[in-house]
């Protein structure tokens, strides 16, 4: 850290000197600013961060990294007068408009961390005191985790494997942003992917490459939305489709109808638990009879930090807490009859569903995480 601090101070001094000597105009980059941004990116990649935040803070520029789900403040600060050159440099890398400061923008670029390619999605936002940037770091070359590495209990892993190996049906992974939904879907797809089957993904963004799977980057500006992508996928002789997210009524209805026509469809929803996903789709005008005919299961999850074995309160990496609802004839009938959320929850519990909290406590007993972690997340 001491070497990092020294190098940072040298970089900041060089940036200030170059600014004084040449003056700063939008689009003009100094060599020191280029090296400073590279330093931040390498620092983020080296610490295994999923996100790098660049934001105005108390008259300076502050940097934070999201590591294992928690934001950590870096010890480096930047004078406010260097904020504009820094933001311009990132925007140039991400092919964004450096002249626009009062509206949000999105962009992307990649860099190399050693031999590893890291793809970066950049989002800018005007805030009090200037602009903030959030850089999401994606290692597309990394292999997806296996199902056995996701933290399933033996019972839930067996049930989930059974669901994804069915020939057709709708499987939903539910949870808030950052709860590992896409990671779980990638693991499931990797598990069932064979050369004898054609799988297509519709994603925004593509977070990892899966060998042998045709992955499609959603691009609404070019007319490629989730809904239009689903329609096109019907003509691609696909047995299974990974739909990054159900965002609107049109996509919801198309997804359910695709599952009804003999496709396996894996997707995500932003809901708090498994039963809530059913009612979210009903709220999105999906008819109960279609949902009852196609929905095979819902996996709700959250991420907690994973304990290092034998080291109390020392964490490395994360694992998921799960709540797995498997549809059966009783639940389908309750759905068709318009039963309440409370009634369907009770029936699911009777059929063996364990809540996120119960799954968390079980993993605390196994020594995989701590009760404080479970409580923090739930």
PDB file of N, CA and C in Angstrom, residues 301-341:
ATOM      1  N   UNK A 301     -32.745 -15.775  -4.547  1.00  0.00           N
ATOM      2  CA  UNK A 301     -31.437 -15.862  -3.901  1.00  0.00           C
ATOM      3  C   UNK A 301     -30.899 -14.506  -3.476  1.00  0.00           C
ATOM      4  N   UNK A 302     -29.952 -14.559  -2.540  1.00  0.00           N
ATOM      5  CA  UNK A 302     -29.173 -13.397  -2.103  1.00  0.00           C
ATOM      6  C   UNK A 302     -27.730 -13.870  -1.934  1.00  0.00           C
ATOM      7  N   UNK A 303     -26.788 -12.934  -1.963  1.00  0.00           N
ATOM      8  CA  UNK A 303     -25.381 -13.277  -1.796  1.00  0.00           C
ATOM      9  C   UNK A 303     -24.871 -12.827  -0.429  1.00  0.00           C
ATOM     10  N   UNK A 304     -24.138 -13.715   0.225  1.00  0.00           N
ATOM     11  CA  UNK A 304     -23.454 -13.386   1.478  1.00  0.00           C
ATOM     12  C   UNK A 304     -21.975 -13.695   1.310  1.00  0.00           C
ATOM     13  N   UNK A 305     -21.159 -13.073   2.135  1.00  0.00           N
ATOM     14  CA  UNK A 305     -19.726 -13.366   2.087  1.00  0.00           C
ATOM     15  C   UNK A 305     -19.457 -14.749   2.671  1.00  0.00           C
ATOM     16  N   UNK A 306     -18.490 -15.426   2.060  1.00  0.00           N
ATOM     17  CA  UNK A 306     -18.162 -16.802   2.447  1.00  0.00           C
ATOM     18  C   UNK A 306     -17.001 -16.794   3.439  1.00  0.00           C
ATOM     19  N   UNK A 307     -17.162 -17.541   4.526  1.00  0.00           N
ATOM     20  CA  UNK A 307     -16.092 -17.673   5.511  1.00  0.00           C
ATOM     21  C   UNK A 307     -14.965 -18.544   4.977  1.00  0.00           C
ATOM     22  N   UNK A 308     -13.728 -18.157   5.279  1.00  0.00           N
ATOM     23  CA  UNK A 308     -12.593 -19.032   5.006  1.00  0.00           C
ATOM     24  C   UNK A 308     -12.593 -20.132   6.055  1.00  0.00           C
ATOM     25  N   UNK A 309     -12.573 -21.408   5.662  1.00  0.00           N
ATOM     26  CA  UNK A 309     -12.632 -22.502   6.640  1.00  0.00           C
ATOM     27  C   UNK A 309     -11.537 -22.386   7.699  1.00  0.00           C
ATOM     28  N   UNK A 310     -11.949 -22.481   8.951  1.00  0.00           N
ATOM     29  CA  UNK A 310     -11.001 -22.453  10.058  1.00  0.00           C
ATOM     30  C   UNK A 310     -10.579 -21.070  10.486  1.00  0.00           C
ATOM     31  N   UNK A 311     -11.072 -20.028   9.838  1.00  0.00           N
ATOM     32  CA  UNK A 311     -10.694 -18.665  10.202  1.00  0.00           C
ATOM     33  C   UNK A 311     -11.954 -17.861  10.516  1.00  0.00           C
ATOM     34  N   UNK A 312     -12.236 -17.685  11.781  1.00  0.00           N
ATOM     35  CA  UNK A 312     -13.449 -16.978  12.194  1.00  0.00           C
ATOM     36  C   UNK A 312     -13.430 -15.534  11.721  1.00  0.00           C
ATOM     37  N   UNK A 313     -14.560 -15.126  11.135  1.00  0.00           N
ATOM     38  CA  UNK A 313     -14.761 -13.733  10.694  1.00  0.00           C
ATOM     39  C   UNK A 313     -13.782 -13.275   9.616  1.00  0.00           C
ATOM     40  N   UNK A 314     -13.191 -14.215   8.881  1.00  0.00           N
ATOM     41  CA  UNK A 314     -12.352 -13.855   7.736  1.00  0.00           C
ATOM     42  C   UNK A 314     -13.065 -14.369   6.484  1.00  0.00           C
ATOM     43  N   UNK A 315     -13.383 -13.439   5.576  1.00  0.00           N
ATOM     44  CA  UNK A 315     -14.195 -13.796   4.420  1.00  0.00           C
ATOM     45  C   UNK A 315     -13.384 -13.755   3.132  1.00  0.00           C
ATOM     46  N   UNK A 316     -13.754 -14.602   2.197  1.00  0.00           N
ATOM     47  CA  UNK A 316     -13.204 -14.551   0.848  1.00  0.00           C
ATOM     48  C   UNK A 316     -14.230 -15.121  -0.111  1.00  0.00           C
ATOM     49  N   UNK A 317     -14.646 -14.315  -1.078  1.00  0.00           N
ATOM     50  CA  UNK A 317     -15.650 -14.764  -2.027  1.00  0.00           C
ATOM     51  C   UNK A 317     -17.048 -14.720  -1.438  1.00  0.00           C
ATOM     52  N   UNK A 318     -18.004 -15.201  -2.221  1.00  0.00           N
ATOM     53  CA  UNK A 318     -19.396 -15.187  -1.776  1.00  0.00           C
ATOM     54  C   UNK A 318     -20.094 -16.495  -2.117  1.00  0.00           C
ATOM     55  N   UNK A 319     -21.199 -16.724  -1.461  1.00  0.00           N
ATOM     56  CA  UNK A 319     -22.072 -17.834  -1.788  1.00  0.00           C
ATOM     57  C   UNK A 319     -23.510 -17.355  -1.698  1.00  0.00           C
ATOM     58  N   UNK A 320     -24.402 -18.125  -2.282  1.00  0.00           N
ATOM     59  CA  UNK A 320     -25.799 -17.695  -2.356  1.00  0.00           C
ATOM     60  C   UNK A 320     -26.652 -18.375  -1.294  1.00  0.00           C
ATOM     61  N   UNK A 321     -27.611 -17.609  -0.777  1.00  0.00           N
ATOM     62  CA  UNK A 321     -28.715 -18.172  -0.006  1.00  0.00           C
ATOM     63  C   UNK A 321     -29.848 -18.431  -0.991  1.00  0.00           C
ATOM     64  N   UNK A 322     -30.524 -19.569  -0.862  1.00  0.00           N
ATOM     65  CA  UNK A 322     -31.526 -19.954  -1.851  1.00  0.00           C
ATOM     66  C   UNK A 322     -32.889 -20.217  -1.227  1.00  0.00           C
ATOM     67  N   UNK A 323     -33.899 -19.944  -2.022  1.00  0.00           N
ATOM     68  CA  UNK A 323     -35.282 -20.289  -1.697  1.00  0.00           C
ATOM     69  C   UNK A 323     -35.878 -20.860  -2.985  1.00  0.00           C
ATOM     70  N   UNK A 324     -36.049 -22.173  -3.025  1.00  0.00           N
ATOM     71  CA  UNK A 324     -36.435 -22.847  -4.264  1.00  0.00           C
ATOM     72  C   UNK A 324     -37.878 -23.331  -4.202  1.00  0.00           C
ATOM     73  N   UNK A 325     -38.694 -22.792  -5.099  1.00  0.00           N
ATOM     74  CA  UNK A 325     -40.083 -23.204  -5.228  1.00  0.00           C
ATOM     75  C   UNK A 325     -40.213 -24.079  -6.472  1.00  0.00           C
ATOM     76  N   UNK A 326     -40.668 -25.313  -6.279  1.00  0.00           N
ATOM     77  CA  UNK A 326     -40.896 -26.235  -7.392  1.00  0.00           C
ATOM     78  C   UNK A 326     -42.399 -26.386  -7.568  1.00  0.00           C
ATOM     79  N   UNK A 327     -42.883 -26.047  -8.740  1.00  0.00           N
ATOM     80  CA  UNK A 327     -44.318 -26.118  -9.001  1.00  0.00           C
ATOM     81  C   UNK A 327     -44.774 -27.578  -9.059  1.00  0.00           C
ATOM     82  N   UNK A 328     -45.903 -27.856  -8.379  1.00  0.00           N
ATOM     83  CA  UNK A 328     -46.517 -29.177  -8.449  1.00  0.00           C
ATOM     84  C   UNK A 328     -48.005 -29.003  -8.749  1.00  0.00           C
ATOM     85  N   UNK A 329     -48.732 -30.093  -8.808  1.00  0.00           N
ATOM     86  CA  UNK A 329     -50.147 -30.027  -9.193  1.00  0.00           C
ATOM     87  C   UNK A 329     -50.968 -29.206  -8.207  1.00  0.00           C
ATOM     88  N   UNK A 330     -50.618 -29.283  -6.935  1.00  0.00           N
ATOM     89  CA  UNK A 330     -51.358 -28.526  -5.921  1.00  0.00           C
ATOM     90  C   UNK A 330     -51.149 -27.025  -6.119  1.00  0.00           C
ATOM     91  N   UNK A 331     -49.906 -26.610  -6.354  1.00  0.00           N
ATOM     92  CA  UNK A 331     -49.610 -25.194  -6.561  1.00  0.00           C
ATOM     93  C   UNK A 331     -50.217 -24.690  -7.869  1.00  0.00           C
ATOM     94  N   UNK A 332     -50.216 -25.522  -8.898  1.00  0.00           N
ATOM     95  CA  UNK A 332     -50.816 -25.110 -10.174  1.00  0.00           C
ATOM     96  C   UNK A 332     -52.324 -24.887 -10.006  1.00  0.00           C
ATOM     97  N   UNK A 333     -52.963 -25.773  -9.262  1.00  0.00           N
ATOM     98  CA  UNK A 333     -54.406 -25.630  -9.039  1.00  0.00           C
ATOM     99  C   UNK A 333     -54.697 -24.370  -8.225  1.00  0.00           C
ATOM    100  N   UNK A 334     -53.862 -24.096  -7.221  1.00  0.00           N
ATOM    101  CA  UNK A 334     -54.046 -22.893  -6.409  1.00  0.00           C
ATOM    102  C   UNK A 334     -53.876 -21.635  -7.254  1.00  0.00           C
ATOM    103  N   UNK A 335     -52.925 -21.670  -8.179  1.00  0.00           N
ATOM    104  CA  UNK A 335     -52.695 -20.541  -9.065  1.00  0.00           C
ATOM    105  C   UNK A 335     -53.901 -20.336  -9.991  1.00  0.00           C
ATOM    106  N   UNK A 336     -54.404 -21.418 -10.540  1.00  0.00           N
ATOM    107  CA  UNK A 336     -55.568 -21.333 -11.425  1.00  0.00           C
ATOM    108  C   UNK A 336     -56.809 -20.820 -10.703  1.00  0.00           C
ATOM    109  N   UNK A 337     -56.921 -21.153  -9.426  1.00  0.00           N
ATOM    110  CA  UNK A 337     -58.094 -20.769  -8.636  1.00  0.00           C
ATOM    111  C   UNK A 337     -57.958 -19.378  -8.022  1.00  0.00           C
ATOM    112  N   UNK A 338     -56.850 -18.692  -8.310  1.00  0.00           N
ATOM    113  CA  UNK A 338     -56.685 -17.330  -7.820  1.00  0.00           C
ATOM    114  C   UNK A 338     -56.436 -17.235  -6.333  1.00  0.00           C
ATOM    115  N   UNK A 339     -55.760 -18.222  -5.771  1.00  0.00           N
ATOM    116  CA  UNK A 339     -55.464 -18.199  -4.334  1.00  0.00           C
ATOM    117  C   UNK A 339     -54.522 -17.034  -3.985  1.00  0.00           C
ATOM    118  N   UNK A 340     -54.566 -16.616  -2.738  1.00  0.00           N
ATOM    119  CA  UNK A 340     -53.765 -15.476  -2.285  1.00  0.00           C
ATOM    120  C   UNK A 340     -52.287 -15.844  -2.194  1.00  0.00           C
ATOM    121  N   UNK A 341     -51.461 -14.811  -2.086  1.00  0.00           N
ATOM    122  CA  UNK A 341     -50.026 -15.029  -1.916  1.00  0.00           C
ATOM    123  C   UNK A 341     -49.741 -15.820  -0.642  1.00  0.00           C
TER     124      UNK A 341
END
